[in-house]
mmCIF file of C-alpha atoms in Angstrom:
data_model
loop_
_atom_site.group_PDB
_atom_site.id
_atom_site.type_symbol
_atom_site.label_atom_id
_atom_site.label_comp_id
_atom_site.label_asym_id
_atom_site.label_seq_id
_atom_site.Cartn_x
_atom_site.Cartn_y
_atom_site.Cartn_z
ATOM 1 C CA MET N 473 21.158 -17.793 -33.337
ATOM 2 C CA GLN N 474 24.059 -19.994 -32.493
ATOM 3 C CA THR N 475 24.044 -23.747 -32.192
ATOM 4 C CA ILE N 476 23.938 -24.962 -28.642
ATOM 5 C CA LYS N 477 25.623 -28.095 -27.452
ATOM 6 C CA LYS N 478 23.987 -30.412 -24.996
ATOM 7 C CA GLN N 479 27.036 -30.402 -22.712
ATOM 8 C CA GLN N 480 26.814 -26.635 -22.443
ATOM 9 C CA ILE N 481 23.269 -26.512 -21.150
ATOM 10 C CA LEU N 482 23.800 -29.561 -18.972
ATOM 11 C CA LEU N 483 26.775 -27.818 -17.355
ATOM 12 C CA GLY N 484 24.693 -24.666 -16.906
ATOM 13 C CA PHE N 485 21.934 -26.661 -15.275
ATOM 14 C CA ILE N 486 24.280 -28.453 -12.875
ATOM 15 C CA ILE N 487 26.129 -25.276 -11.852
ATOM 16 C CA SER N 488 22.833 -23.444 -11.275
ATOM 17 C CA ALA N 489 21.410 -26.325 -9.267
ATOM 18 C CA ILE N 490 24.505 -26.505 -7.052
ATOM 19 C CA LEU N 491 24.599 -22.753 -6.434
ATOM 20 C CA THR N 492 20.875 -22.675 -5.613
ATOM 21 C CA LEU N 493 21.125 -25.588 -3.202
ATOM 22 C CA VAL N 494 24.246 -24.253 -1.489
ATOM 23 C CA SER N 495 22.780 -20.800 -0.851
ATOM 24 C CA TYR N 496 19.469 -22.346 0.267
ATOM 25 C CA TYR N 497 21.271 -24.676 2.632
ATOM 26 C CA LEU N 498 23.407 -21.876 4.063
ATOM 27 C CA VAL N 499 20.303 -19.844 4.911
ATOM 28 C CA GLN N 500 18.247 -22.753 6.135
ATOM 29 C CA GLN N 501 20.971 -23.948 8.483
ATOM 30 C CA GLY N 502 21.354 -20.414 9.775
ATOM 31 C CA TRP N 503 25.075 -20.204 9.145
ATOM 32 C CA LEU N 504 24.910 -16.742 7.614
ATOM 33 C CA LYS N 505 24.673 -13.678 9.747
ATOM 34 C CA GLY N 506 24.601 -9.936 9.332
ATOM 35 C CA LYS N 507 25.782 -7.827 6.445
ATOM 36 C CA SER N 508 28.254 -10.402 5.163
ATOM 37 C CA ALA N 509 25.334 -12.755 4.604
ATOM 38 C CA LEU N 510 23.862 -10.318 2.094
ATOM 39 C CA TYR N 511 27.134 -10.104 0.200
ATOM 40 C CA ILE N 512 27.648 -13.862 0.144
ATOM 41 C CA LEU N 513 24.099 -14.546 -1.088
ATOM 42 C CA GLY N 514 24.485 -11.751 -3.624
ATOM 43 C CA ALA N 515 27.718 -13.291 -4.878
ATOM 44 C CA PHE N 516 26.036 -16.679 -5.293
ATOM 45 C CA ALA N 517 23.184 -15.063 -7.217
ATOM 46 C CA VAL N 518 25.548 -13.158 -9.499
ATOM 47 C CA ALA N 519 27.593 -16.313 -10.113
ATOM 48 C CA GLN N 520 24.499 -18.290 -11.021
ATOM 49 C CA ALA N 521 23.211 -15.504 -13.265
ATOM 50 C CA PHE N 522 26.611 -15.382 -14.972
ATOM 51 C CA ALA N 523 26.545 -19.169 -15.520
ATOM 52 C CA GLN N 524 23.046 -18.983 -16.993
ATOM 53 C CA LEU N 525 23.841 -15.952 -19.130
ATOM 54 C CA THR N 526 26.915 -17.544 -20.682
ATOM 55 C CA LEU N 527 25.772 -21.166 -20.885
ATOM 56 C CA PHE N 528 22.014 -20.852 -21.557
ATOM 57 C CA LEU N 529 21.805 -17.486 -23.236
ATOM 58 C CA GLN N 530 25.273 -17.686 -24.787
ATOM 59 C CA LEU N 531 26.062 -14.093 -23.970
ATOM 60 C CA GLY N 532 29.323 -12.997 -25.542
ATOM 61 C CA LYS N 533 29.642 -16.142 -27.627
ATOM 62 C CA GLU N 534 28.445 -14.537 -30.818
ATOM 63 C CA THR N 535 30.655 -13.611 -33.729
ATOM 64 C CA SER N 536 31.856 -10.019 -33.897
ATOM 65 C CA PRO N 537 30.359 -7.439 -33.757
ATOM 66 C CA LYS N 538 29.012 -8.481 -30.381
ATOM 67 C CA TRP N 539 25.838 -6.458 -30.306
ATOM 68 C CA ASN N 540 24.112 -8.672 -27.738
ATOM 69 C CA LEU N 541 26.998 -8.314 -25.296
ATOM 70 C CA LEU N 542 27.181 -4.569 -25.868
ATOM 71 C CA THR N 543 23.489 -3.953 -25.234
ATOM 72 C CA PHE N 544 23.654 -6.186 -22.185
ATOM 73 C CA LEU N 545 26.574 -4.221 -20.717
ATOM 74 C CA PHE N 546 24.801 -0.952 -21.430
ATOM 75 C CA MET N 547 21.665 -2.252 -19.700
ATOM 76 C CA LEU N 548 23.817 -3.266 -16.741
ATOM 77 C CA ALA N 549 25.338 0.208 -16.522
ATOM 78 C CA ILE N 550 21.918 1.886 -16.564
ATOM 79 C CA LEU N 551 20.565 -0.651 -14.084
ATOM 80 C CA VAL N 552 23.396 -0.154 -11.589
ATOM 81 C CA ILE N 553 23.037 3.633 -11.761
ATOM 82 C CA VAL N 554 19.243 3.620 -11.410
ATOM 83 C CA VAL N 555 18.993 0.962 -8.690
ATOM 84 C CA SER N 556 21.952 1.966 -6.513
ATOM 85 C CA GLY N 557 21.152 5.654 -7.005
ATOM 86 C CA SER N 558 17.526 5.167 -5.990
ATOM 87 C CA ILE N 559 18.407 3.131 -2.933
ATOM 88 C CA TRP N 560 21.072 5.661 -1.909
ATOM 89 C CA ILE N 561 18.566 8.509 -2.233
ATOM 90 C CA MET N 562 15.904 6.664 -0.253
ATOM 91 C CA ILE N 563 18.335 5.818 2.541
ATOM 92 C CA SER N 564 19.403 9.448 2.636
ATOM 93 C CA ILE N 565 15.816 10.733 2.746
ATOM 94 C CA ASN N 566 14.956 8.208 5.421
ATOM 95 C CA TYR N 567 17.875 9.386 7.535
ATOM 96 C CA ASN N 568 17.200 13.082 7.056
ATOM 97 C CA LEU N 569 13.482 12.867 7.726
ATOM 98 C CA MET N 570 13.703 10.635 10.750
ATOM 99 C CA PRO N 571 11.713 12.108 13.622
ATOM 100 C CA ALA N 572 13.860 13.632 16.365
ATOM 101 C CA MET N 573 14.107 11.810 19.679
ATOM 102 C CA GLU N 574 12.133 13.360 22.463
ATOM 103 C CA GLY N 575 13.590 14.372 25.798
ATOM 104 C CA MET N 576 17.073 15.032 24.407
ATOM 105 C CA MET A 194 18.534 -18.996 -53.923
ATOM 106 C CA THR A 195 21.595 -17.617 -52.146
ATOM 107 C CA GLN A 196 20.027 -14.190 -51.985
ATOM 108 C CA SER A 197 16.882 -15.611 -50.410
ATOM 109 C CA LEU A 198 18.934 -17.492 -47.830
ATOM 110 C CA GLU A 199 20.931 -14.415 -46.900
ATOM 111 C CA HIS A 200 17.742 -12.390 -46.706
ATOM 112 C CA THR A 201 16.219 -14.935 -44.348
ATOM 113 C CA LYS A 202 19.333 -14.916 -42.182
ATOM 114 C CA GLU A 203 19.336 -11.126 -42.070
ATOM 115 C CA ILE A 204 15.710 -11.029 -40.922
ATOM 116 C CA GLU A 205 16.486 -13.698 -38.369
ATOM 117 C CA GLU A 206 19.435 -11.783 -36.939
ATOM 118 C CA LYS A 207 17.539 -8.494 -36.774
ATOM 119 C CA THR A 208 14.450 -10.024 -35.187
ATOM 120 C CA VAL A 209 16.392 -11.942 -32.567
ATOM 121 C CA PHE A 210 18.499 -8.876 -31.740
ATOM 122 C CA GLY A 211 15.369 -6.734 -31.501
ATOM 123 C CA PHE A 212 13.885 -9.215 -29.078
ATOM 124 C CA TRP A 213 17.107 -9.188 -27.091
ATOM 125 C CA VAL A 214 16.884 -5.390 -26.768
ATOM 126 C CA TYR A 215 13.332 -5.793 -25.469
ATOM 127 C CA LEU A 216 14.633 -8.272 -22.868
ATOM 128 C CA MET A 217 17.215 -5.685 -21.791
ATOM 129 C CA THR A 218 14.458 -3.143 -21.171
ATOM 130 C CA ASP A 219 12.581 -5.785 -19.215
ATOM 131 C CA CYS A 220 15.679 -6.151 -17.015
ATOM 132 C CA ILE A 221 15.460 -2.457 -16.171
ATOM 133 C CA LEU A 222 11.792 -2.920 -15.307
ATOM 134 C CA PHE A 223 12.574 -5.715 -12.892
ATOM 135 C CA GLY A 224 15.582 -3.807 -11.542
ATOM 136 C CA VAL A 225 13.354 -0.913 -10.604
ATOM 137 C CA LEU A 226 10.848 -3.244 -8.917
ATOM 138 C CA PHE A 227 13.735 -4.778 -6.980
ATOM 139 C CA ALA A 228 14.814 -1.301 -5.882
ATOM 140 C CA VAL A 229 11.283 -0.603 -4.627
ATOM 141 C CA TYR A 230 11.272 -3.901 -2.759
ATOM 142 C CA ALA A 231 14.680 -3.141 -1.236
ATOM 143 C CA VAL A 232 13.346 0.173 0.066
ATOM 144 C CA LEU A 233 10.060 -1.185 1.388
ATOM 145 C CA CYS A 234 10.891 -4.695 2.591
ATOM 146 C CA LYS A 235 11.226 -3.604 6.214
ATOM 147 C CA ASN A 236 8.015 -1.550 6.193
ATOM 148 C CA THR A 237 5.755 -4.166 7.652
ATOM 149 C CA PHE A 238 3.428 -1.641 9.349
ATOM 150 C CA GLY A 239 3.298 -3.790 12.458
ATOM 151 C CA GLY A 240 2.321 -6.819 10.408
ATOM 152 C CA PRO A 241 4.271 -9.989 9.696
ATOM 153 C CA SER A 242 7.711 -9.824 8.100
ATOM 154 C CA ALA A 243 9.265 -11.813 5.260
ATOM 155 C CA LYS A 244 10.794 -14.246 7.697
ATOM 156 C CA GLU A 245 7.401 -15.061 9.202
ATOM 157 C CA LEU A 246 5.480 -15.290 5.959
ATOM 158 C CA PHE A 247 7.595 -17.089 3.406
ATOM 159 C CA SER A 248 8.111 -20.803 3.139
ATOM 160 C CA LEU A 249 11.670 -21.500 2.046
ATOM 161 C CA PRO A 250 11.018 -25.085 0.941
ATOM 162 C CA LEU A 251 8.196 -23.927 -1.324
ATOM 163 C CA ALA A 252 10.429 -21.240 -2.826
ATOM 164 C CA LEU A 253 13.151 -23.842 -3.382
ATOM 165 C CA GLY A 254 10.601 -26.051 -5.113
ATOM 166 C CA GLU A 255 9.613 -23.179 -7.367
ATOM 167 C CA SER A 256 13.283 -22.523 -8.163
ATOM 168 C CA ALA A 257 13.880 -26.177 -9.020
ATOM 169 C CA VAL A 258 10.847 -26.348 -11.317
ATOM 170 C CA LEU A 259 11.792 -23.168 -13.146
ATOM 171 C CA LEU A 260 15.456 -24.135 -13.492
ATOM 172 C CA ILE A 261 14.549 -27.522 -14.949
ATOM 173 C CA SER A 262 12.108 -25.856 -17.345
ATOM 174 C CA SER A 263 14.865 -23.480 -18.493
ATOM 175 C CA PHE A 264 17.066 -26.502 -19.109
ATOM 176 C CA THR A 265 14.361 -28.350 -21.060
ATOM 177 C CA SER A 266 13.721 -25.312 -23.258
ATOM 178 C CA GLY A 267 17.425 -25.481 -24.163
ATOM 179 C CA LEU A 268 17.041 -29.187 -24.945
ATOM 180 C CA ALA A 269 14.100 -28.332 -27.186
ATOM 181 C CA MET A 270 16.117 -25.890 -29.268
ATOM 182 C CA ILE A 271 18.797 -28.518 -29.865
ATOM 183 C CA GLY A 272 16.080 -30.201 -31.929
ATOM 184 C CA THR A 273 16.202 -27.375 -34.475
ATOM 185 C CA LYS A 274 19.690 -28.244 -35.718
ATOM 186 C CA PRO A 275 19.476 -30.886 -37.166
ATOM 187 C CA GLU A 276 15.729 -30.503 -37.512
ATOM 188 C CA ASP A 277 13.760 -32.886 -35.339
ATOM 189 C CA LYS A 278 10.204 -31.671 -34.891
ATOM 190 C CA LYS A 279 9.269 -34.335 -32.372
ATOM 191 C CA LYS A 280 12.172 -33.414 -30.088
ATOM 192 C CA VAL A 281 11.314 -29.716 -30.226
ATOM 193 C CA LEU A 282 7.651 -30.296 -29.437
ATOM 194 C CA PHE A 283 8.291 -32.869 -26.726
ATOM 195 C CA TRP A 284 10.745 -30.758 -24.756
ATOM 196 C CA PHE A 285 8.727 -27.574 -25.146
ATOM 197 C CA ILE A 286 5.643 -29.388 -23.846
ATOM 198 C CA VAL A 287 7.705 -30.506 -20.846
ATOM 199 C CA THR A 288 8.810 -26.874 -20.407
ATOM 200 C CA PHE A 289 5.172 -25.783 -20.576
ATOM 201 C CA LEU A 290 4.055 -28.290 -17.936
ATOM 202 C CA LEU A 291 6.867 -27.255 -15.605
ATOM 203 C CA GLY A 292 5.901 -23.623 -16.160
ATOM 204 C CA VAL A 293 2.314 -24.394 -15.237
ATOM 205 C CA ALA A 294 3.539 -26.181 -12.104
ATOM 206 C CA PHE A 295 5.621 -23.132 -11.162
ATOM 207 C CA LEU A 296 2.689 -20.771 -11.666
ATOM 208 C CA ALA A 297 0.399 -23.064 -9.679
ATOM 209 C CA MET A 298 2.841 -23.040 -6.748
ATOM 210 C CA GLU A 299 3.116 -19.276 -6.892
ATOM 211 C CA ILE A 300 -0.650 -18.747 -7.080
ATOM 212 C CA PHE A 301 -1.031 -21.116 -4.148
ATOM 213 C CA GLU A 302 1.420 -18.960 -2.204
ATOM 214 C CA PHE A 303 -0.447 -15.768 -3.098
ATOM 215 C CA VAL A 304 -3.872 -17.182 -2.259
ATOM 216 C CA HIS A 305 -2.560 -18.469 1.064
ATOM 217 C CA LEU A 306 -1.189 -15.026 1.931
ATOM 218 C CA ILE A 307 -4.338 -13.164 0.908
ATOM 219 C CA GLU A 308 -6.619 -15.580 2.779
ATOM 220 C CA ARG A 309 -4.771 -14.818 6.007
ATOM 221 C CA GLY A 310 -5.244 -11.105 5.376
ATOM 222 C CA ASN A 311 -1.652 -10.544 4.220
ATOM 223 C CA GLY A 312 -2.552 -9.057 0.882
ATOM 224 C CA TRP A 313 -0.818 -6.186 -0.914
ATOM 225 C CA HIS A 314 -2.854 -3.581 0.909
ATOM 226 C CA LYS A 315 -1.579 -4.569 4.318
ATOM 227 C CA SER A 316 1.852 -2.945 4.267
ATOM 228 C CA GLY A 317 4.486 -1.369 2.040
ATOM 229 C CA PHE A 318 6.494 -4.558 2.270
ATOM 230 C CA LEU A 319 3.612 -6.686 1.014
ATOM 231 C CA SER A 320 2.742 -4.188 -1.729
ATOM 232 C CA ALA A 321 6.304 -4.365 -3.007
ATOM 233 C CA TYR A 322 6.374 -8.145 -2.700
ATOM 234 C CA PHE A 323 3.161 -8.733 -4.646
ATOM 235 C CA THR A 324 4.202 -6.260 -7.337
ATOM 236 C CA LEU A 325 7.668 -7.732 -7.828
ATOM 237 C CA VAL A 326 6.792 -11.413 -7.656
ATOM 238 C CA GLY A 327 3.461 -10.815 -9.379
ATOM 239 C CA THR A 328 5.123 -9.101 -12.329
ATOM 240 C CA HIS A 329 7.447 -12.061 -12.727
ATOM 241 C CA GLY A 330 4.495 -14.434 -12.514
ATOM 242 C CA LEU A 331 2.656 -12.411 -15.133
ATOM 243 C CA HIS A 332 5.651 -12.744 -17.441
ATOM 244 C CA ILE A 333 5.618 -16.499 -16.872
ATOM 245 C CA ALA A 334 1.915 -16.575 -17.719
ATOM 246 C CA PHE A 335 2.558 -14.710 -20.972
ATOM 247 C CA GLY A 336 5.349 -17.161 -21.796
ATOM 248 C CA LEU A 337 2.946 -20.040 -21.269
ATOM 249 C CA LEU A 338 0.365 -18.339 -23.501
ATOM 250 C CA TRP A 339 3.083 -17.898 -26.115
ATOM 251 C CA MET A 340 3.783 -21.640 -25.955
ATOM 252 C CA ILE A 341 0.090 -22.475 -26.303
ATOM 253 C CA VAL A 342 -0.040 -20.377 -29.467
ATOM 254 C CA LEU A 343 3.318 -21.278 -31.007
ATOM 255 C CA LEU A 344 3.589 -25.028 -30.374
ATOM 256 C CA PRO A 345 0.427 -26.061 -32.298
ATOM 257 C CA SER A 346 1.629 -23.858 -35.164
ATOM 258 C CA VAL A 347 4.944 -25.732 -35.182
ATOM 259 C CA ALA A 348 3.099 -29.043 -34.998
ATOM 260 C CA ILE A 349 0.981 -28.185 -38.011
ATOM 261 C CA TYR A 350 3.382 -26.255 -40.247
ATOM 262 C CA GLY A 351 6.643 -27.875 -39.164
ATOM 263 C CA LEU A 352 10.038 -26.319 -38.483
ATOM 264 C CA THR A 353 10.242 -23.455 -40.956
ATOM 265 C CA ALA A 354 12.789 -20.663 -40.681
ATOM 266 C CA GLU A 355 10.067 -18.489 -39.166
ATOM 267 C CA SER A 356 8.959 -20.971 -36.540
ATOM 268 C CA ILE A 357 12.569 -21.645 -35.524
ATOM 269 C CA ARG A 358 13.106 -17.910 -35.137
ATOM 270 C CA ARG A 359 9.991 -17.617 -32.979
ATOM 271 C CA LEU A 360 10.920 -20.641 -30.879
ATOM 272 C CA PHE A 361 14.363 -19.134 -30.351
ATOM 273 C CA CYS A 362 12.838 -15.867 -29.088
ATOM 274 C CA LEU A 363 10.567 -17.868 -26.784
ATOM 275 C CA LYS A 364 13.600 -19.727 -25.469
ATOM 276 C CA LEU A 365 15.439 -16.434 -24.826
ATOM 277 C CA PHE A 366 12.379 -15.139 -22.976
ATOM 278 C CA TRP A 367 12.150 -18.253 -20.838
ATOM 279 C CA HIS A 368 15.862 -18.250 -19.927
ATOM 280 C CA PHE A 369 15.602 -14.565 -19.043
ATOM 281 C CA LEU A 370 12.710 -15.289 -16.659
ATOM 282 C CA ASP A 371 14.831 -17.880 -14.876
ATOM 283 C CA VAL A 372 17.703 -15.400 -14.515
ATOM 284 C CA VAL A 373 15.304 -12.878 -12.948
ATOM 285 C CA TRP A 374 14.005 -15.615 -10.662
ATOM 286 C CA ILE A 375 17.549 -16.262 -9.376
ATOM 287 C CA PHE A 376 17.573 -12.752 -7.955
ATOM 288 C CA LEU A 377 13.961 -12.974 -6.792
ATOM 289 C CA PHE A 378 14.695 -16.160 -4.881
ATOM 290 C CA THR A 379 17.879 -14.716 -3.375
ATOM 291 C CA VAL A 380 16.636 -11.244 -2.469
ATOM 292 C CA VAL A 381 13.046 -11.953 -1.448
ATOM 293 C CA TYR A 382 13.132 -15.448 -0.007
ATOM 294 C CA LEU A 383 16.714 -16.127 1.100
ATOM 295 C CA MET A 384 17.591 -12.660 2.339
ATOM 296 C CA GLY A 385 14.118 -12.358 3.823
ATOM 297 C CA ALA A 386 14.781 -15.424 5.939
ATOM 298 C CA LEU A 387 18.053 -14.161 7.403
#
């Protein structure tokens, strides 16, 4: 349990608010299109999560040994493998089991 | 006296770390539900899609309420060092009320969908949506229950080492739920509206 400073959480709040509003506005105005839209929105989400993790949850700010950071990184590794692996498999199954076109 | 203080600190560190590990497993849980949603979000079975069903302004409202509540829970914990019971209770009550507002908005959304026949049984997309968002909402509800139980205890017994430890875990839980919501908002509502 580390001490938190008011400026820290205020900064976290402001950054999160800005990122949320910007991504909302981009979608609402319809300026994002196609695959790049997914990446841009994803980047905004990751940035906001990073801001909240470091400023609200104080990830990585602890004194050594940094057990919280280590378990978080491990979770991230497992998560990336499980989620991307599952989606890859499902896309592959979907492609391979697609019904053949008739009259070809 | 020093031994007792160190002992208390050791318990505190172990408990908080243990709770952190639980939160990490919860991340995996949500990650898997996200993966399911990613696979099924286009399976509308001829029914309405995300774009047609979801109100972006309402989702933005929910995001704002939850973000502010995450911020106020941080403000509350500032009241533990130096100890200021009134500050802790005040800001946690604000957090609670914002949490209730969030849940009310989400339940309103769900009821509205189900009334129109767009419940979880209608399509794979809607099943995945209700499971993912519903699980998050259930976590919020448990957090609110936790506040209902913990805050009166703090009011009566004051800010002991134990209550500060428990409040800290509650704060971690609440921040975590906001981080999950960031991705929920982005993947379900924003990407759904593209």
